[in-house]
Short mmCIF file of C-alpha atoms and ligand atoms in Angstrom, two decimals:
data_model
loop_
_atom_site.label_atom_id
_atom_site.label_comp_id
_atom_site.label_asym_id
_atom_site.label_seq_id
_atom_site.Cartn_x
_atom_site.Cartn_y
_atom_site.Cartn_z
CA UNK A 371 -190.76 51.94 35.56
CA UNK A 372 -193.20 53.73 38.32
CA UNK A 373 -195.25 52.10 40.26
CA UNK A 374 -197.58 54.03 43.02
CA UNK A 375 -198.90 51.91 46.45
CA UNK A 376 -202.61 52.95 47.56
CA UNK A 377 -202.29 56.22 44.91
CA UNK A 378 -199.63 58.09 47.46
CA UNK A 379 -196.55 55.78 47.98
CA UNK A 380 -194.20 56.12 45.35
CA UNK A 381 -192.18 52.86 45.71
CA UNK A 382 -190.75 53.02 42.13
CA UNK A 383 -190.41 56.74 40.70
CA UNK A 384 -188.83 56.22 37.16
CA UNK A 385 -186.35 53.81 37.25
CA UNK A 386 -184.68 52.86 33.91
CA UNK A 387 -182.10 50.06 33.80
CA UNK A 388 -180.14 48.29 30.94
CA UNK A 389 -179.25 45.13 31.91
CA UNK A 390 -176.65 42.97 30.09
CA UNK A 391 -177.29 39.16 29.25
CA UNK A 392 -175.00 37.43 31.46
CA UNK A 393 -174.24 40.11 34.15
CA UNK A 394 -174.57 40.30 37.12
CA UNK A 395 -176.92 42.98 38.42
CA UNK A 396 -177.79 44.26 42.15
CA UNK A 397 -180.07 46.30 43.36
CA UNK A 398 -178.93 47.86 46.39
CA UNK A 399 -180.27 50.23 48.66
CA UNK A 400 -181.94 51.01 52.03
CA UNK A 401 -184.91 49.18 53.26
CA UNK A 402 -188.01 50.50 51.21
CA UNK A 403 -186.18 52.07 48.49
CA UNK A 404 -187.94 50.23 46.10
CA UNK A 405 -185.42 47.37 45.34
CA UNK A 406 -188.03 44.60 46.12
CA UNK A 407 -190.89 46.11 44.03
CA UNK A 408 -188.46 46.74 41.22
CA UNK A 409 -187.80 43.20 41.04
CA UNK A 410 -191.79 41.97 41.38
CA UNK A 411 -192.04 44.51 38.24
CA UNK A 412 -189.37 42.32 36.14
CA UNK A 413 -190.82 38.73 37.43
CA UNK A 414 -194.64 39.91 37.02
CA UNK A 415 -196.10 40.05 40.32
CA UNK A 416 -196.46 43.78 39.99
CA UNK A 417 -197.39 45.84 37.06
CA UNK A 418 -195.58 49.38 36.70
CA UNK A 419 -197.95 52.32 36.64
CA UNK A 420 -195.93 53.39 33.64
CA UNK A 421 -192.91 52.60 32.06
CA UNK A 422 -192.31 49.18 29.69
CA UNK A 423 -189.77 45.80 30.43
CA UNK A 424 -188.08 44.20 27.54
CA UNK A 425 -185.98 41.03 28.03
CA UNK A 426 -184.10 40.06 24.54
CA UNK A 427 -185.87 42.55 22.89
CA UNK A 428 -189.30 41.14 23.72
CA UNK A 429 -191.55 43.22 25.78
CA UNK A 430 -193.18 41.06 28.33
CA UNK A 431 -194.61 43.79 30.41
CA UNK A 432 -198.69 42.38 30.04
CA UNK A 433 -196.78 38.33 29.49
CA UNK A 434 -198.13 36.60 32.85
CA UNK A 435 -195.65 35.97 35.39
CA UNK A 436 -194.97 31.84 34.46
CA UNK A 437 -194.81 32.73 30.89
CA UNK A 438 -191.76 35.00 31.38
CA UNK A 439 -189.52 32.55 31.53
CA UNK A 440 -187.64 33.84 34.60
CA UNK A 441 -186.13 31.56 37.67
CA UNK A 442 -186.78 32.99 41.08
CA UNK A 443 -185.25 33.26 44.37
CA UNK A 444 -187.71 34.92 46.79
CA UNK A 445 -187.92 34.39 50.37
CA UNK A 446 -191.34 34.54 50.26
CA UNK A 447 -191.87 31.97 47.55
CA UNK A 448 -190.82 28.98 50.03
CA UNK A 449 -189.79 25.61 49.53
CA UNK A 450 -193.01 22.87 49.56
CA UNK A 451 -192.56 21.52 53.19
CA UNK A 452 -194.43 18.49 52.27
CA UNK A 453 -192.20 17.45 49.56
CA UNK A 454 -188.80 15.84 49.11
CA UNK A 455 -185.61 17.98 48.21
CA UNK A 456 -185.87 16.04 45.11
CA UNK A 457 -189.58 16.80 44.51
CA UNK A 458 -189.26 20.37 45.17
CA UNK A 459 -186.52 20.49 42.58
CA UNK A 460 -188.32 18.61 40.01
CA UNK A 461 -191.44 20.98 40.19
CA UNK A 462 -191.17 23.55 37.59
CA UNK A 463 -189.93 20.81 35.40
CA UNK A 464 -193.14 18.92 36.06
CA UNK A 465 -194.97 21.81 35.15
CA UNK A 466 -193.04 21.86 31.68
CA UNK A 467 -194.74 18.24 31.14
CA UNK A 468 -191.13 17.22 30.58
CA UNK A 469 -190.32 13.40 30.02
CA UNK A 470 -189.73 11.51 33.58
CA UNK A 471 -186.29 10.03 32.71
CA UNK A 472 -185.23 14.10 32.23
CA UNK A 473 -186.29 15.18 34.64
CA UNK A 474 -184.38 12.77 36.97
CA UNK A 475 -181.24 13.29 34.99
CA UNK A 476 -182.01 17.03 35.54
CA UNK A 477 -182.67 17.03 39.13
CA UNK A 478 -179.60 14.85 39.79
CA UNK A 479 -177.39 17.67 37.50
CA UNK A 480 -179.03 21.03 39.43
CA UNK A 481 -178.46 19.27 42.79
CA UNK A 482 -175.04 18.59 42.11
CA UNK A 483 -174.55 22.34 40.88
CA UNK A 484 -175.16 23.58 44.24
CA UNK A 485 -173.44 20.56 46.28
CA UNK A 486 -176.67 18.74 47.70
CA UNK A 487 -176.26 15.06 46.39
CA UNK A 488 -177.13 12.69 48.79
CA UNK A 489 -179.90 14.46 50.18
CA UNK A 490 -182.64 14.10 47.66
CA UNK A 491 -185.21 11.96 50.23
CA UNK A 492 -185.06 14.97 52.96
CA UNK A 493 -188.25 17.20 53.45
CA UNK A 494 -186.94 20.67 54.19
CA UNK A 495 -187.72 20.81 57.76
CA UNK A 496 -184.33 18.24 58.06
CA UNK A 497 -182.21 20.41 56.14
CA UNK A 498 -180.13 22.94 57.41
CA UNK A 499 -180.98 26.84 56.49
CA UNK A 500 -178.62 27.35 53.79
CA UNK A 501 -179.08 23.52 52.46
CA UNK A 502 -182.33 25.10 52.31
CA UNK A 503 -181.38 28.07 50.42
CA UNK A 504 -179.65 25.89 48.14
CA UNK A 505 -182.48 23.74 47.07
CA UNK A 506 -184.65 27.04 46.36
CA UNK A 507 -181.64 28.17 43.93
CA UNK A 508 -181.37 24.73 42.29
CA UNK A 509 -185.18 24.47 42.25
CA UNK A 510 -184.56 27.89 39.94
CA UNK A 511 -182.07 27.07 37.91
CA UNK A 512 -183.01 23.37 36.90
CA UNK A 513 -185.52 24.73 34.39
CA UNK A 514 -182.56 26.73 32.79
CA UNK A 515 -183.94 30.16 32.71
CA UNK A 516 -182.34 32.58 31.05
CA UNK A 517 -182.96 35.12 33.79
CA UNK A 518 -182.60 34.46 37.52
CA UNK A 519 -184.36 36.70 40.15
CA UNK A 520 -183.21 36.79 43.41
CA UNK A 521 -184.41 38.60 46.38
CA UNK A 522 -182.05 38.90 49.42
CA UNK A 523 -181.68 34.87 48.44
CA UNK A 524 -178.95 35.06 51.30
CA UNK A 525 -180.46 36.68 54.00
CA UNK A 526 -181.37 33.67 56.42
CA UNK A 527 -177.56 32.87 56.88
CA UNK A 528 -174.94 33.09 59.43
CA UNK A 529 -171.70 35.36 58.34
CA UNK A 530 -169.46 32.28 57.55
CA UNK A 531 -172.07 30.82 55.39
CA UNK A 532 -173.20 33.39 53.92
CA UNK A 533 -169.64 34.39 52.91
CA UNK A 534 -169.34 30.59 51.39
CA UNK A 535 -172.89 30.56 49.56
CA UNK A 536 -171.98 34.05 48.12
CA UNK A 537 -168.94 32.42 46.47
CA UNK A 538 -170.48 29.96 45.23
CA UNK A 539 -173.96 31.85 43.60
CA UNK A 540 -171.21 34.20 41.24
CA UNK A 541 -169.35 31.06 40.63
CA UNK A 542 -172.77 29.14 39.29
CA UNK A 543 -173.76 32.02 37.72
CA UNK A 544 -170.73 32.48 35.46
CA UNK A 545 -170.91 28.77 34.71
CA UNK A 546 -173.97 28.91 33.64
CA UNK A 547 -173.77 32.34 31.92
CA UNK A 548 -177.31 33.35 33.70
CA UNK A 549 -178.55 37.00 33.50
CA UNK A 550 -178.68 37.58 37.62
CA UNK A 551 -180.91 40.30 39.01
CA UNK A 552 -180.30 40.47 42.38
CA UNK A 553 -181.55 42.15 45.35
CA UNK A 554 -179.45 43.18 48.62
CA UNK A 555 -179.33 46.13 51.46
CA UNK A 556 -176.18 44.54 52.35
CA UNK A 557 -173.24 46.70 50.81
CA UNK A 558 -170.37 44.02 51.13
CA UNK A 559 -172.50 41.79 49.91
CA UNK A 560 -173.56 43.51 46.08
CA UNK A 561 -169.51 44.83 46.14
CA UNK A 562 -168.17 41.39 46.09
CA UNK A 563 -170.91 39.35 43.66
CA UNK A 564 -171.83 41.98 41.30
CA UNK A 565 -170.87 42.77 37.85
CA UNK A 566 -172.62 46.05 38.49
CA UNK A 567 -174.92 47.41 40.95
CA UNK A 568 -177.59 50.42 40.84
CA UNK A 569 -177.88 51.92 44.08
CA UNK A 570 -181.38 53.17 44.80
CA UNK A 571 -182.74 55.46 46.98
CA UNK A 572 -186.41 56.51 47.74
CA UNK A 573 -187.48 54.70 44.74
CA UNK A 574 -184.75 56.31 42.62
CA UNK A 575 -181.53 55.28 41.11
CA UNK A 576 -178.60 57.81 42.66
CA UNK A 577 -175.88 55.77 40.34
CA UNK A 578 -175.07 52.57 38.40
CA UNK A 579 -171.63 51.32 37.99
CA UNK A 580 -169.14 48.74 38.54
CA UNK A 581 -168.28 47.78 42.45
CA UNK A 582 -164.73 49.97 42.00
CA UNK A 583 -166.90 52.53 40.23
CA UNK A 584 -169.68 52.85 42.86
CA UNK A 585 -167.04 52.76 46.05
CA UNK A 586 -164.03 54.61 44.32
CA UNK A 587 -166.36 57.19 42.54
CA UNK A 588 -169.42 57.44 44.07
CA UNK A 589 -171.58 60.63 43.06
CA UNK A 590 -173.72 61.61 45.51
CA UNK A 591 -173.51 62.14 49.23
CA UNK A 592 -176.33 59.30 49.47
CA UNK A 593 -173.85 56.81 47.94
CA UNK A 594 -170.94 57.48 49.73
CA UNK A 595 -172.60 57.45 52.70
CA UNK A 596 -174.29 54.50 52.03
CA UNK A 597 -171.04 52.23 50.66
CA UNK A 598 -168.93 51.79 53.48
CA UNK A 599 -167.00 54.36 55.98
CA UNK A 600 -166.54 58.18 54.77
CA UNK A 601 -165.28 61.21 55.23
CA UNK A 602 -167.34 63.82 54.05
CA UNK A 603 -165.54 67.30 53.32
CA UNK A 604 -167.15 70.60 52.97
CA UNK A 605 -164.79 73.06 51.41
CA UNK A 606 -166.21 75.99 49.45
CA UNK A 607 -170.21 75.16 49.26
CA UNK A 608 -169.02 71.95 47.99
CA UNK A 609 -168.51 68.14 49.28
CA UNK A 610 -165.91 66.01 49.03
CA UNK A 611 -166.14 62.57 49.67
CA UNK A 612 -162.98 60.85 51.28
CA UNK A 613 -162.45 57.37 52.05
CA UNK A 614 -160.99 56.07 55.66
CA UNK A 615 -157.91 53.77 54.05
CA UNK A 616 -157.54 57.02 52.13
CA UNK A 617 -156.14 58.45 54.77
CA UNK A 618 -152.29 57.97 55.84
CA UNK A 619 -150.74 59.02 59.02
CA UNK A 620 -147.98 61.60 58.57
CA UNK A 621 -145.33 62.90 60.97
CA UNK A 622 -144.84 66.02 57.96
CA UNK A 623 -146.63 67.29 55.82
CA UNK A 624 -150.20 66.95 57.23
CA UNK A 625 -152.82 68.53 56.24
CA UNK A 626 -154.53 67.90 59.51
CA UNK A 627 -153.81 67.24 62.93
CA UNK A 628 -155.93 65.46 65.55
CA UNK A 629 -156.40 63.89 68.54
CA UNK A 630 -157.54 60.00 68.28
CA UNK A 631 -160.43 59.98 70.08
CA UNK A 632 -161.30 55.95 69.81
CA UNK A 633 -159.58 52.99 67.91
CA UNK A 634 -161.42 50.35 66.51
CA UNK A 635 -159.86 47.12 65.85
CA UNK A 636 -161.08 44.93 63.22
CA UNK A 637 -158.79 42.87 62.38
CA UNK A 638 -156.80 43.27 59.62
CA UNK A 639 -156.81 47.18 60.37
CA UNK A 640 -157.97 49.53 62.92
CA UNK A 641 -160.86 52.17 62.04
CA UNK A 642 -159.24 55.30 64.25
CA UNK A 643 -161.77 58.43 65.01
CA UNK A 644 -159.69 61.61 64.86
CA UNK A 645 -161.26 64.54 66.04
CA UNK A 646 -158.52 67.85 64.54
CA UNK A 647 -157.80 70.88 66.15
CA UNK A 648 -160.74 72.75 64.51
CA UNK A 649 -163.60 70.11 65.72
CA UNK A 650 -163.76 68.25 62.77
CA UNK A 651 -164.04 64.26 63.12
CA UNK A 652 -162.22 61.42 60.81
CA UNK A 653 -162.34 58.61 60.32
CA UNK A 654 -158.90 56.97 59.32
CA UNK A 655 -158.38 53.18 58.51
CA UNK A 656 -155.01 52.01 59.59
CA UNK A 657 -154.26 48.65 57.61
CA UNK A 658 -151.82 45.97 59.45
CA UNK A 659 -150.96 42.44 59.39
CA UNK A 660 -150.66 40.98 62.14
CA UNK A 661 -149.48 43.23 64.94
CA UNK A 662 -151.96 45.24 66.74
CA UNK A 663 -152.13 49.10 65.38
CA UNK A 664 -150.04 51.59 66.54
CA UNK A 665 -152.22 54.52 67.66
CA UNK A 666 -154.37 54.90 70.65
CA UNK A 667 -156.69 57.32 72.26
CA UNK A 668 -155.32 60.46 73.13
CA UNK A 669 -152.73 60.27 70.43
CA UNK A 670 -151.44 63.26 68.74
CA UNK A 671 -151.52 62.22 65.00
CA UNK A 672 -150.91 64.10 61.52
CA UNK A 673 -153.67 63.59 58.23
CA UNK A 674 -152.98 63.44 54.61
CA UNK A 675 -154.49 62.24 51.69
CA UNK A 676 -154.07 63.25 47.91
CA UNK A 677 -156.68 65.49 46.30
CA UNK A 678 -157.87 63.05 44.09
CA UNK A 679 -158.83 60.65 46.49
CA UNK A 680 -160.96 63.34 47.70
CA UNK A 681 -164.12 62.89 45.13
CA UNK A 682 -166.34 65.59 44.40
CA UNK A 683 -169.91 65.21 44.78
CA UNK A 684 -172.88 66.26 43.04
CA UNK A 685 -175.42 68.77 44.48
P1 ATP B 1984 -186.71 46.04 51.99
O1 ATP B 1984 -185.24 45.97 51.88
O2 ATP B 1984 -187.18 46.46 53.35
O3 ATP B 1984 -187.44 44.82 51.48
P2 ATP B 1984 -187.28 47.44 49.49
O4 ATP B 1984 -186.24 48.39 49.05
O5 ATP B 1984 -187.34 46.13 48.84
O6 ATP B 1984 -187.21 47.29 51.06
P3 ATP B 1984 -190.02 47.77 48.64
O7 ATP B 1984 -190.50 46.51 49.27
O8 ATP B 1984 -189.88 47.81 47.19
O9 ATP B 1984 -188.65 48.23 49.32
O10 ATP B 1984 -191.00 48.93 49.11
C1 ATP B 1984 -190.90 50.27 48.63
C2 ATP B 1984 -191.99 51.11 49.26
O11 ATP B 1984 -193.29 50.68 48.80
C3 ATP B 1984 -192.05 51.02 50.77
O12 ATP B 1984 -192.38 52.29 51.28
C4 ATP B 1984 -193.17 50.03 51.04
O13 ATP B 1984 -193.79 50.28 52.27
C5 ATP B 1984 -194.10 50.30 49.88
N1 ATP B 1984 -194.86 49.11 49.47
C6 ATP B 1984 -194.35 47.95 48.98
N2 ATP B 1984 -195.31 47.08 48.68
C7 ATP B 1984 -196.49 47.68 48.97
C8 ATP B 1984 -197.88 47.30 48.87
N3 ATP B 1984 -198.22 46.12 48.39
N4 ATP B 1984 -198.80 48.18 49.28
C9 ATP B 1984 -198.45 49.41 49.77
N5 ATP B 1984 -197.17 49.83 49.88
C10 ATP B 1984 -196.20 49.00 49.49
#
């Protein structure tokens, strides 16, 4: 897919994706890379300049956007303030001209799904943001589509809840087997849900893989750089790409040696900045349970890592 803004912004620029039935799929990237118009391409509200969408073999690219048969999580397309948690539910099923007895039984299941019984007289001004959230995804999936859309579906929410909601979306969507294409900036966020994830960059895709494949193996500098803390190491003309936890402290047989120039804790490790005897900076993740970590600033500390945790990068 392409798709052009005004005739000069390239917000899509050739995108192709194969998406399995029943995965999982993020779209992750900086703001404007092009993850949100990707995903108005697939539900309709856009049409790509060029380029064709198929979904189960059917190519629905001039099919009107409530004819594709796709559930959607936008945080644009609000819940009806005026209406019930119930009522907002029940919509698209009213829209079906579905019997009124099913659509009860319906509502009743989809609330249930996403832990909201009891509150089916509430408007949406009395529920709480994520109760909120919840009715928009069970307003989705109560017509049963076979593809959910979701853009940044999480992003109103607090840490904690976020954390809990997150759980919960991968858990309903392996019950229900639903073919998820979802939308993040939020790195942690498409590593823990995702069966894969394309990370996209200036309306490109840089590299598609599994979360172990995209952090372990990323390919370009932009991906690295992107997923999480890195290293990156010029040796040659080339780049290496070298993650913090990579990193172990060694008394012999380093390959560097630094001065800690700030320690970070975190928690369950310390992020340490090293800067080494020839001005070069690290970044080294110390990993401890429980007791505080053992380096400070001003340290004196040996580097080492294996060469194949140092990953080569394209360009
Ligand atoms: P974010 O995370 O900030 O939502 P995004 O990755 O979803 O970003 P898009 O919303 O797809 O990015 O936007 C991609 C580019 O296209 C941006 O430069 C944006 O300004 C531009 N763009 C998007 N929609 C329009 C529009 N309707 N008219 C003109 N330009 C647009």
């Amino acid at each position: 897919m392409t798709k052009t803004f005004d005739g000069r912004v390239v917000a899509v620029d050739g995108v192709t994706l194969d998406i399995a039935a029943g995965e999982f799929f993020s779209l992750l990237g900086p703001s404007g890379c092009g993850k949100t118009t990707s995903l108005r391409m697939i539900a309709g509200f856009e049409r790509p300049d060029s380029g064709r969408i198929h979904v189960g073999g059917r190519d629905i690219t001039d099919v009107a956007v409530h004819k594709r048969d796709m559930g959607m999580v936008f945080q644009s397309y609000a819940l009806f303030p005026h209406r019930t948690v119930a009522e907002n539910v029940a919509f698209g099923l009213r829209m079906r001209e579905i019997a009124k007895s099913e659509i009860e039984r319906r509502v009743k299941a989809a609330l249930a799904q996403v832990a909201l019984t009891g509150l089916e007289t509430r408007k949406p001004s009395q529920l709480s943001g994520g109760q909120q959230q919840r009715v928009a995804l069970a307003r989705a999936l109560v017509v049963e589509p076979p593809v959910l859309l979701c853009d940044e579906p999480l992003g109103a929410l607090d840490r904690k809840l976020r954390q809990q909601m997150q759980f919960e979306l991968k858990e309903l969507q392996r019950r229900l087997g639903v073919t998820l294409v979802f939308v993040t900036h939020d790195q942690e966020e498409a590593l823990a849900m995702s069966d894969r994830i394309a990370v996209m960059n200036h309306g490109r895709v840089e590299q598609v893989g599994a979360p172990t494949e995209i952090y372990e193996r990323p390919r370009t500098r932009f991906v690295a750089d992107f997923i999480g803390e890195i290293n990156i190491l010029e040796e040659g003309g080339r780049a290496r790409a070298l993650r913090p936890e990579k990193i172990r402290l060694v008394a012999d047989g380093a390959r560097v040696s630094g001065t800690v120039e700030t320690a970070n804790f975190l928690g369950g490790s310390t992020l340490l900045r090293v800067r080494s005897g020839d001005g070069r900076s690290f970044l080294v993740r110390e990993t401890h349970a429980g007791e505080r970590a053992s380096r400070r600033p001003g340290d004196v500390v040996g580097l080492a890592w294996s060469d194949s945790d140092a990953v080569l990068l394209e360009g």
